[in-house]
């Protein structure tokens, strides 16, 4: 070993031996914590960043893609039960294009790519079967493009052509959908899927398409049921539109009278969706109309005879036929509830503080507001309409703002507490590290530099002093070193000396 390294090792061993047990523990803990933090930061900074290559994969597609990645020695990770594959971010786009060129993922189905291979000698039956498989696969891929659909299976039945049109059976199809968690399809979307499949298969009617979900619930309904459901939905929408229109109308009217945010209106409308058709026939007996008129002339006969003329008139009453069709959706009954804010005045409480007291509106004011509401909505007592106007205290915006500010303050202090706890932990770590480094620096400084204003009592100058002085200095240094290395034993020894001295004095 070189002399320099040997001296350095000896010096380090001497310095380490001069440390107390507490200082050694603190230095060891500081070094270990520092190494762990540095290694953690380096590991986090150098690890590869993974991105999603494909998600919601069919198990067959996932297995095929993993085999390709293993063959190309590409690192990967699996998530979500193997349906999601992650690869290094720098290669994600290249791998997507490469796998797409190989026809992956196929989403668990086979499409028109089944005809990319030229199979010589394929029978007509196999060709028809391949065509049906390709059609079902393409329809399933198209349906999976919907945001709510996770996977889809399509089965199409195309009967053989018959020589007789009366014996020809119609095609049919069945679809099973697996929806994403929390997603659902509206009736219009279900009808859209049925029409999509029916338009893709020759001779297929939407009524012959059955759609179910992965739990076996029927999503498609017969045509009659669909029309009834559609009518019910449109009726409910019309009712909501009428209620919203009347509510906005009353809010605008009352805000101009009592002030903004001082009135609340709720309208419930019962609509009559029965379609009535009437035919009315009216006859006017006072103004009859001539239907026909005939005049007969009679010639004169014999001497002195005179001829005559007879007129026959047929009358018919005026008849008016009126056909009246009453549209569905007329208002059958209205129920209106109106709540208006009152007045507020300042009063002195029992403790002398000024408080705000609510004063409801007078019956005269409520009666006037009721008349305005009746005129605005077209109040009709014959229909059984009901209108209620009441004055109640509203919650002020100041109270809502105070509650909102209180919640924001609470969230702010919670976040601050988390940050303070993190800062204290960091400061504690830095304090331990600094204390260890300071102990090392103190010992090294004491060994290298002597205190100013004193004579160095080590090395070659010690023999020049008197033996008694040297012995006394060495004892002091030994006592000081003992006190630093073993402070508990030193304090115990001093306590013992004091007790013995006190006993000797008393004796």
Coordinates of C-alpha atoms in Angstrom, one line a residue:
X1 CA 0.0 0.0 0.0
X2 CA 1.4 3.5 -0.8
X3 CA 2.6 5.5 2.1
X4 CA 0.1 8.3 1.3
X5 CA -2.8 5.9 1.5
X6 CA -1.4 4.3 4.6
X7 CA -1.1 7.7 6.4
X8 CA -4.6 8.7 5.2
X9 CA -6.1 5.4 6.5
X10 CA -4.3 5.8 9.8
X11 CA -5.5 9.4 10.1
X12 CA -9.1 8.4 9.3
X13 CA -9.0 5.6 11.9
X14 CA -7.7 8.1 14.6
X15 CA -10.5 10.6 13.7
X16 CA -13.1 7.9 13.9
X17 CA -11.9 6.7 17.2
X18 CA -12.2 10.2 18.7
X19 CA -16.0 10.3 17.9
X20 CA -18.5 9.6 20.6
X21 CA -21.1 6.8 20.1
X22 CA -23.8 9.3 19.4
X23 CA -21.8 11.0 16.8
X24 CA -20.9 7.7 15.1
X25 CA -24.6 6.7 15.0
X26 CA -25.6 10.1 13.6
X27 CA -22.9 10.0 10.9
X28 CA -23.9 6.4 9.9
X29 CA -27.6 7.3 9.7
X30 CA -26.8 10.4 7.6
X31 CA -24.6 8.5 5.2
X32 CA -27.2 5.7 4.8
X33 CA -30.1 8.2 4.3
X34 CA -28.1 10.2 1.8
X35 CA -27.2 7.1 -0.2
X36 CA -30.8 5.9 -0.3
X37 CA -32.1 9.3 -1.5
X38 CA -29.4 9.5 -4.2
X39 CA -30.0 6.0 -5.4
X40 CA -33.8 6.6 -5.4
X41 CA -33.4 9.8 -7.4
X42 CA -31.0 8.1 -9.9
X43 CA -33.3 5.1 -10.3
X44 CA -36.4 7.3 -10.8
X45 CA -34.5 9.5 -13.3
X46 CA -33.0 6.7 -15.3
X47 CA -36.0 4.3 -15.5
X48 CA -37.8 4.2 -18.9
X49 CA -41.1 6.0 -19.3
X50 CA -43.8 3.6 -20.4
X51 CA -46.9 4.5 -22.5
X52 CA -50.0 2.6 -23.5
X53 CA -49.6 0.7 -26.7
X54 CA -53.1 -0.7 -26.9
X55 CA -55.9 -0.9 -24.3
X56 CA -59.1 -3.0 -23.9
X57 CA -57.6 -5.8 -26.0
X58 CA -59.2 -9.1 -26.7
X59 CA -57.2 -11.9 -24.9
X60 CA -56.3 -13.5 -28.3
X61 CA -55.0 -10.1 -29.6
X62 CA -53.1 -9.5 -26.4
X63 CA -51.4 -12.9 -26.6
X64 CA -50.4 -12.4 -30.2
X65 CA -49.0 -8.9 -29.6
X66 CA -47.0 -10.1 -26.5
X67 CA -45.5 -12.9 -28.6
X68 CA -44.4 -10.3 -31.3
X69 CA -42.9 -8.0 -28.6
X70 CA -41.0 -11.0 -27.1
X71 CA -39.7 -11.9 -30.5
X72 CA -38.5 -8.4 -31.1
X73 CA -37.0 -8.2 -27.6
X74 CA -39.1 -5.1 -26.7
X75 CA -39.7 -4.5 -23.0
X76 CA -43.4 -4.3 -22.0
X77 CA -45.7 -4.2 -19.1
X78 CA -49.3 -5.6 -18.7
X79 CA -52.1 -3.8 -16.8
X80 CA -55.9 -4.3 -16.3
X81 CA -55.7 -8.0 -16.3
X82 CA -53.6 -8.2 -19.4
X83 CA -56.0 -6.1 -21.6
X84 CA -53.6 -3.1 -21.6
X85 CA -50.0 -3.3 -22.9
X86 CA -47.4 -0.6 -22.1
X87 CA -44.1 -0.2 -23.9
X88 CA -41.3 2.4 -23.7
X89 CA -42.6 5.9 -24.8
X90 CA -39.9 6.3 -27.5
X91 CA -41.1 3.3 -29.4
X92 CA -44.8 3.4 -28.9
X93 CA -45.7 5.0 -32.3
X94 CA -43.3 2.9 -34.3
X95 CA -44.7 -0.3 -32.7
X96 CA -48.3 0.8 -33.4
X97 CA -47.5 1.3 -37.1
X98 CA -45.6 -1.9 -37.3
X99 CA -48.3 -4.0 -35.7
X100 CA -51.0 -2.2 -37.7
X101 CA -49.2 -3.3 -40.9
X102 CA -49.4 -6.9 -39.6
X103 CA -53.2 -6.6 -39.0
X104 CA -53.0 -6.3 -35.2
X105 CA -55.0 -5.9 -33.2
X106 CA -57.8 -7.8 -34.9
X107 CA -60.1 -7.1 -31.9
X108 CA -60.9 -10.7 -31.6
X109 CA -62.7 -10.9 -34.9
X110 CA -61.9 -11.6 -38.6
X111 CA -62.9 -9.1 -41.2
X112 CA -62.5 -8.9 -45.0
X113 CA -58.8 -9.6 -44.6
X114 CA -59.8 -13.2 -44.7
X115 CA -60.0 -12.9 -48.5
X116 CA -56.4 -11.6 -48.7
X117 CA -55.1 -15.1 -49.0
X118 CA -55.7 -16.9 -52.2
X119 CA -57.0 -20.4 -51.3
X120 CA -57.3 -22.5 -54.5
X121 CA -59.9 -25.2 -54.5
X122 CA -62.2 -23.6 -51.9
X123 CA -65.7 -24.9 -52.2
X124 CA -68.7 -22.6 -52.6
X125 CA -70.0 -23.5 -49.1
X126 CA -66.7 -22.5 -47.5
X127 CA -66.6 -19.3 -49.6
X128 CA -70.1 -18.4 -48.3
X129 CA -69.1 -19.2 -44.8
X130 CA -66.0 -17.0 -45.0
X131 CA -68.2 -14.2 -46.4
X132 CA -70.6 -14.4 -43.5
X133 CA -67.6 -14.5 -41.0
X134 CA -66.1 -11.4 -42.6
X135 CA -69.4 -9.6 -42.6
X136 CA -70.0 -10.3 -38.9
X137 CA -66.5 -9.3 -38.0
X138 CA -66.7 -6.0 -39.9
X139 CA -70.1 -5.2 -38.3
X140 CA -68.7 -6.0 -34.8
X141 CA -65.7 -3.6 -35.4
X142 CA -68.1 -0.9 -36.5
X143 CA -70.3 -1.3 -33.5
X144 CA -67.2 -1.2 -31.2
X145 CA -66.5 2.2 -32.5
X146 CA -69.3 3.6 -30.3
X147 CA -68.0 5.2 -27.2
X148 CA -70.3 3.2 -24.8
X149 CA -69.4 -0.2 -26.3
X150 CA -66.5 -2.3 -25.0
X151 CA -66.9 -5.3 -27.3
X152 CA -69.6 -6.8 -29.6
X153 CA -70.5 -10.1 -31.2
X154 CA -72.7 -10.2 -34.3
X155 CA -74.4 -13.3 -35.7
X156 CA -76.2 -13.1 -39.1
X157 CA -78.4 -15.8 -40.5
X158 CA -78.8 -15.6 -44.3
X159 CA -81.3 -18.3 -45.5
X160 CA -80.7 -20.1 -48.8
X161 CA -82.6 -18.7 -51.7
X162 CA -85.9 -20.5 -52.5
X163 CA -87.5 -21.1 -55.9
X164 CA -90.8 -19.8 -54.6
X165 CA -91.1 -16.3 -53.2
X166 CA -93.8 -17.4 -50.7
X167 CA -91.3 -19.9 -49.1
X168 CA -88.4 -17.5 -49.0
X169 CA -87.4 -16.8 -45.4
X170 CA -86.1 -13.4 -44.3
X171 CA -82.6 -12.9 -42.9
X172 CA -82.2 -12.2 -39.2
X173 CA -79.4 -11.1 -36.9
X174 CA -78.5 -11.1 -33.2
X175 CA -76.1 -8.8 -31.5
X176 CA -74.5 -9.1 -28.0
X177 CA -73.0 -5.9 -26.6
X178 CA -70.6 -5.6 -23.6
X179 CA -70.9 -2.0 -22.4
X180 CA -68.2 -0.1 -20.6
X181 CA -68.6 0.4 -16.8
X182 CA -71.2 3.0 -16.1
X183 CA -72.3 3.4 -19.7
X184 CA -75.7 2.8 -21.2
X185 CA -77.4 3.0 -24.6
X186 CA -80.4 5.2 -25.2
X187 CA -83.4 3.7 -27.2
X188 CA -82.4 5.9 -30.2
X189 CA -78.8 4.4 -30.1
X190 CA -80.2 0.9 -30.0
X191 CA -82.4 1.6 -33.0
X192 CA -79.4 3.1 -34.7
X193 CA -77.4 -0.1 -34.2
X194 CA -80.3 -2.2 -35.6
X195 CA -80.7 0.1 -38.6
X196 CA -76.9 -0.1 -39.2
X197 CA -76.9 -3.9 -39.3
X198 CA -80.0 -4.1 -41.3
X199 CA -78.6 -1.7 -43.9
X200 CA -75.5 -3.8 -44.2
X201 CA -77.3 -7.1 -44.9
X202 CA -79.4 -7.5 -48.0
X203 CA -83.1 -8.2 -47.2
X204 CA -82.6 -7.7 -43.5
X205 CA -85.3 -5.7 -41.7
X206 CA -84.5 -3.8 -38.4
X207 CA -87.5 -5.6 -36.8
X208 CA -85.5 -8.9 -37.3
X209 CA -82.5 -7.6 -35.4
X210 CA -82.2 -8.7 -31.7
X211 CA -79.8 -6.8 -29.4
X212 CA -78.9 -7.9 -25.9
X213 CA -76.3 -6.9 -23.4
X214 CA -73.7 -9.1 -21.7
X215 CA -76.2 -9.7 -18.8
X216 CA -78.9 -11.1 -21.2
X217 CA -81.1 -8.0 -21.0
X218 CA -83.0 -7.3 -24.2
X219 CA -82.1 -3.8 -25.5
X220 CA -84.2 -3.9 -28.7
X221 CA -88.0 -4.0 -28.6
X222 CA -90.7 -4.8 -31.0
X223 CA -91.8 -2.1 -33.4
X224 CA -95.0 -1.3 -31.6
X225 CA -93.2 -1.1 -28.3
X226 CA -90.6 1.2 -29.8
X227 CA -93.2 3.6 -31.1
X228 CA -95.0 3.7 -27.7
X229 CA -91.7 4.3 -25.9
X230 CA -90.7 7.0 -28.4
X231 CA -94.1 8.6 -27.9
X232 CA -93.8 8.5 -24.1
X233 CA -90.3 10.1 -24.3
X234 CA -91.5 12.9 -26.6
X235 CA -94.5 13.5 -24.3
X236 CA -92.2 13.9 -21.3
X237 CA -89.9 16.2 -23.2
X238 CA -92.9 18.3 -24.3
X239 CA -94.1 18.6 -20.7
X240 CA -90.7 19.6 -19.5
X241 CA -90.4 22.3 -22.2
X242 CA -93.8 23.7 -21.2
X243 CA -92.9 23.8 -17.6
X244 CA -89.5 25.4 -18.3
X245 CA -91.1 28.0 -20.6
X246 CA -93.6 29.1 -18.0
X247 CA -91.0 29.1 -15.2
X248 CA -88.7 31.4 -17.2
X249 CA -91.6 33.6 -18.0
X250 CA -92.7 34.0 -14.4
X251 CA -89.1 34.5 -13.2
X252 CA -88.5 37.3 -15.6
X253 CA -91.8 38.9 -14.5
X254 CA -91.2 38.6 -10.8
X255 CA -87.5 39.7 -10.9
X256 CA -88.7 43.0 -12.4
X257 CA -91.1 43.5 -9.4
X258 CA -89.4 42.1 -6.3
X259 CA -85.7 42.1 -7.5
X260 CA -83.2 39.7 -8.8
X261 CA -82.8 36.4 -6.9
X262 CA -85.8 37.4 -4.7
X263 CA -88.3 35.0 -6.2
X264 CA -88.4 31.2 -6.8
X265 CA -91.0 29.7 -9.2
X266 CA -91.9 26.0 -9.8
X267 CA -94.5 25.0 -12.4
X268 CA -96.1 21.6 -12.8
X269 CA -98.1 21.2 -16.0
X270 CA -100.4 18.3 -16.8
X271 CA -100.8 17.9 -20.5
X272 CA -103.6 16.1 -22.4
X273 CA -102.1 13.9 -25.1
X274 CA -105.4 12.4 -26.2
X275 CA -105.9 13.2 -29.9
X276 CA -109.6 14.2 -30.6
X277 CA -111.2 14.2 -34.0
X278 CA -114.8 15.5 -34.4
X279 CA -117.1 15.9 -37.4
X280 CA -119.8 18.6 -37.0
X281 CA -122.8 18.9 -39.4
X282 CA -124.9 22.1 -39.2
X283 CA -128.3 22.7 -41.0
X284 CA -129.7 26.2 -41.7
X285 CA -133.5 26.0 -41.6
X286 CA -134.0 29.7 -41.9
X287 CA -132.2 30.1 -45.2
X288 CA -133.1 27.1 -47.3
X289 CA -131.4 26.6 -50.6
X290 CA -133.2 25.6 -53.9
X291 CA -132.3 22.2 -54.8
X292 CA -134.3 21.9 -58.1
X293 CA -137.2 23.7 -59.8
X294 CA -139.5 22.3 -62.6
X295 CA -142.1 24.2 -64.6
X296 CA -144.9 22.4 -66.4
X297 CA -147.0 24.2 -69.1
X298 CA -150.6 23.0 -69.8
X299 CA -152.2 24.0 -73.2
X300 CA -155.8 25.3 -73.5
X301 CA -158.4 22.8 -74.4
X302 CA -161.8 23.5 -76.2
X303 CA -163.4 26.8 -76.8
X304 CA -162.8 29.3 -74.2
X305 CA -160.4 27.1 -72.4
X306 CA -157.2 28.5 -70.9
X307 CA -153.9 26.9 -70.5
X308 CA -151.8 27.0 -67.3
X309 CA -148.3 26.7 -66.0
X310 CA -147.2 24.8 -62.9
X311 CA -143.9 25.2 -61.1
X312 CA -142.5 22.6 -58.7
X313 CA -139.6 23.8 -56.5
X314 CA -137.6 21.5 -54.3
X315 CA -135.8 23.0 -51.3
X316 CA -132.9 21.7 -49.2
X317 CA -131.6 22.9 -45.9
X318 CA -128.1 24.4 -45.9
X319 CA -125.7 21.7 -44.5
X320 CA -122.3 22.6 -43.2
X321 CA -119.8 19.8 -42.4
X322 CA -117.0 20.7 -40.1
X323 CA -114.1 18.3 -39.2
X324 CA -112.2 19.4 -36.1
X325 CA -108.9 17.7 -35.1
X326 CA -107.7 18.7 -31.6
X327 CA -103.9 18.4 -31.4
X328 CA -102.3 16.4 -28.6
X329 CA -100.4 18.2 -25.9
X330 CA -102.9 20.8 -24.7
X331 CA -102.7 22.0 -21.1
X332 CA -105.1 20.0 -18.9
X333 CA -104.1 21.5 -15.5
X334 CA -101.5 23.9 -14.1
X335 CA -100.0 24.0 -10.6
X336 CA -97.8 27.0 -9.8
X337 CA -95.8 27.6 -6.6
X338 CA -94.2 31.0 -6.1
X339 CA -92.0 31.9 -3.1
X340 CA -90.9 35.6 -2.8
X341 CA -88.5 37.1 -0.4
X342 CA -89.8 39.7 2.2
X343 CA -88.4 42.8 3.7
X344 CA -85.6 43.2 6.2
X345 CA -85.2 45.8 8.9
X346 CA -82.5 46.6 11.5
X347 CA -83.5 46.1 15.1
X348 CA -81.6 46.2 18.4
X349 CA -81.4 42.9 20.3
X350 CA -81.4 42.3 24.0
X351 CA -77.6 42.6 24.2
X352 CA -77.7 45.9 22.3
X353 CA -76.4 44.5 19.0
X354 CA -78.1 45.5 15.8
X355 CA -79.7 42.4 14.2
X356 CA -81.5 41.9 10.9
X357 CA -85.2 40.9 11.2
X358 CA -87.3 39.4 8.4
X359 CA -90.7 41.1 7.7
X360 CA -93.0 39.0 5.4
X361 CA -94.9 40.8 2.6
X362 CA -98.4 42.0 3.3
X363 CA -101.4 40.1 2.1
X364 CA -102.1 43.0 -0.3
X365 CA -98.7 42.6 -2.0
X366 CA -99.2 38.8 -2.2
X367 CA -102.6 39.2 -3.8
X368 CA -101.2 41.6 -6.4
X369 CA -98.4 39.2 -7.2
X370 CA -100.9 36.3 -7.5
X371 CA -102.9 38.3 -10.1
X372 CA -99.8 38.9 -12.1
X373 CA -99.0 35.2 -12.0
X374 CA -102.5 34.3 -13.0
X375 CA -102.4 36.6 -16.0
X376 CA -98.9 35.4 -17.1
X377 CA -99.8 31.6 -17.1
X378 CA -103.4 31.9 -18.3
X379 CA -105.1 30.8 -15.2
X380 CA -108.3 28.9 -15.8
X381 CA -110.3 27.8 -12.7
X382 CA -112.4 25.5 -14.9
X383 CA -109.4 23.3 -15.5
X384 CA -108.7 23.1 -11.7
X385 CA -105.5 25.3 -11.9
X386 CA -103.8 26.0 -8.6
X387 CA -101.5 29.0 -7.8
X388 CA -99.9 29.5 -4.4
X389 CA -97.8 32.6 -3.6
X390 CA -95.9 32.7 -0.3
X391 CA -93.4 35.1 1.3
X392 CA -90.5 33.4 3.1
X393 CA -87.0 34.5 4.0
X394 CA -84.3 33.7 1.4
X395 CA -80.8 32.7 2.2
X396 CA -78.6 35.7 1.5
X397 CA -75.7 35.6 -0.9
X398 CA -73.5 36.8 2.0
X399 CA -74.3 33.6 4.0
X400 CA -73.5 31.4 0.9
X401 CA -70.3 33.4 0.3
X402 CA -69.3 32.9 3.9
X403 CA -69.9 29.2 3.8
X404 CA -68.0 29.0 0.5
X405 CA -65.1 31.0 1.9
X406 CA -65.1 28.8 5.1
X407 CA -64.8 25.6 2.9
X408 CA -62.1 27.2 0.8
X409 CA -60.2 28.2 4.0
X410 CA -60.5 24.7 5.4
X411 CA -59.1 23.2 2.2
X412 CA -56.3 25.8 2.1
X413 CA -55.2 25.0 5.6
X414 CA -55.3 21.2 5.0
X415 CA -53.1 21.7 2.0
X416 CA -50.8 24.0 4.0
X417 CA -50.6 21.4 6.8
X418 CA -49.5 18.7 4.3
X419 CA -46.8 21.0 2.9
X420 CA -45.6 22.0 6.4
X421 CA -45.3 18.4 7.4
X422 CA -43.3 17.6 4.3
X423 CA -41.1 20.7 5.0
X424 CA -40.5 19.7 8.6
X425 CA -39.5 16.2 7.5
X426 CA -37.1 17.6 5.0
X427 CA -35.6 20.1 7.6
X428 CA -35.2 17.2 10.1
X429 CA -33.3 15.2 7.5
X430 CA -31.1 18.2 6.6
X431 CA -30.5 19.0 10.3
X432 CA -29.3 15.4 11.0
X433 CA -27.0 15.6 8.0
X434 CA -25.6 19.0 9.0
X435 CA -25.1 17.9 12.6
X436 CA -23.0 15.0 11.5
X437 CA -20.9 17.0 9.1
X438 CA -20.4 19.7 11.7
X439 CA -19.1 17.1 14.2
X440 CA -16.6 15.8 11.6
X441 CA -15.5 19.4 10.8
X442 CA -15.0 20.2 14.5
X443 CA -12.9 17.2 15.2
X444 CA -10.7 17.8 12.1
X445 CA -10.3 21.5 13.0
X446 CA -9.2 20.7 16.5
X447 CA -6.6 18.2 15.3
X448 CA -5.2 20.4 12.5
X449 CA -5.3 23.9 14.0
X450 CA -4.4 25.0 17.5
X451 CA -6.5 27.6 19.3
X452 CA -5.3 31.2 18.8
X453 CA -3.5 32.8 21.8
X454 CA -2.3 29.5 23.3
X455 CA 0.8 27.5 23.0
X456 CA 0.5 24.2 21.3
X457 CA 1.0 21.5 23.9
X458 CA 1.5 18.6 21.4
X459 CA 4.3 17.3 19.3
X460 CA 7.9 18.3 19.7
X461 CA 7.2 21.3 22.0
X462 CA 5.9 19.2 25.0
X463 CA 9.4 18.1 26.1
X464 CA 10.5 21.7 26.4
X465 CA 8.0 22.3 29.2
X466 CA 8.4 21.2 32.8
X467 CA 7.4 17.6 33.5
X468 CA 4.8 18.7 36.0
X469 CA 3.1 21.0 33.5
X470 CA 3.2 18.4 30.8
X471 CA 1.7 15.8 33.1
X472 CA -1.0 18.2 34.2
X473 CA -1.9 19.1 30.6
X474 CA -2.1 15.5 29.6
X475 CA -4.4 14.7 32.4
X476 CA -6.7 17.6 31.5
X477 CA -6.7 16.4 27.9
X478 CA -7.6 12.8 29.0
X479 CA -10.4 14.1 31.2
X480 CA -11.8 16.3 28.4
X481 CA -11.6 13.4 25.9
X482 CA -13.3 11.1 28.5
X483 CA -16.0 13.6 29.0
X484 CA -16.7 13.9 25.2
X485 CA -16.7 10.2 24.5
X486 CA -18.6 9.1 27.6
X487 CA -20.6 12.1 28.9
X488 CA -22.9 9.9 31.1
X489 CA -20.0 8.2 32.9
X490 CA -18.3 11.6 33.4
X491 CA -21.4 13.2 34.9
X492 CA -21.9 10.1 37.2
X493 CA -18.2 10.4 38.3
X494 CA -18.6 14.1 39.1
X495 CA -21.8 13.5 41.0
X496 CA -19.9 10.9 43.1
X497 CA -17.1 13.3 43.8
X498 CA -19.5 16.0 45.0
X499 CA -21.3 13.6 47.3
X500 CA -18.0 12.4 48.8
X501 CA -16.8 16.0 49.3
X502 CA -20.1 17.0 51.0
X503 CA -19.8 14.0 53.4
X504 CA -16.2 14.9 54.2
X505 CA -17.2 18.5 55.0
X506 CA -20.0 17.4 57.2
X507 CA -17.7 15.0 59.1

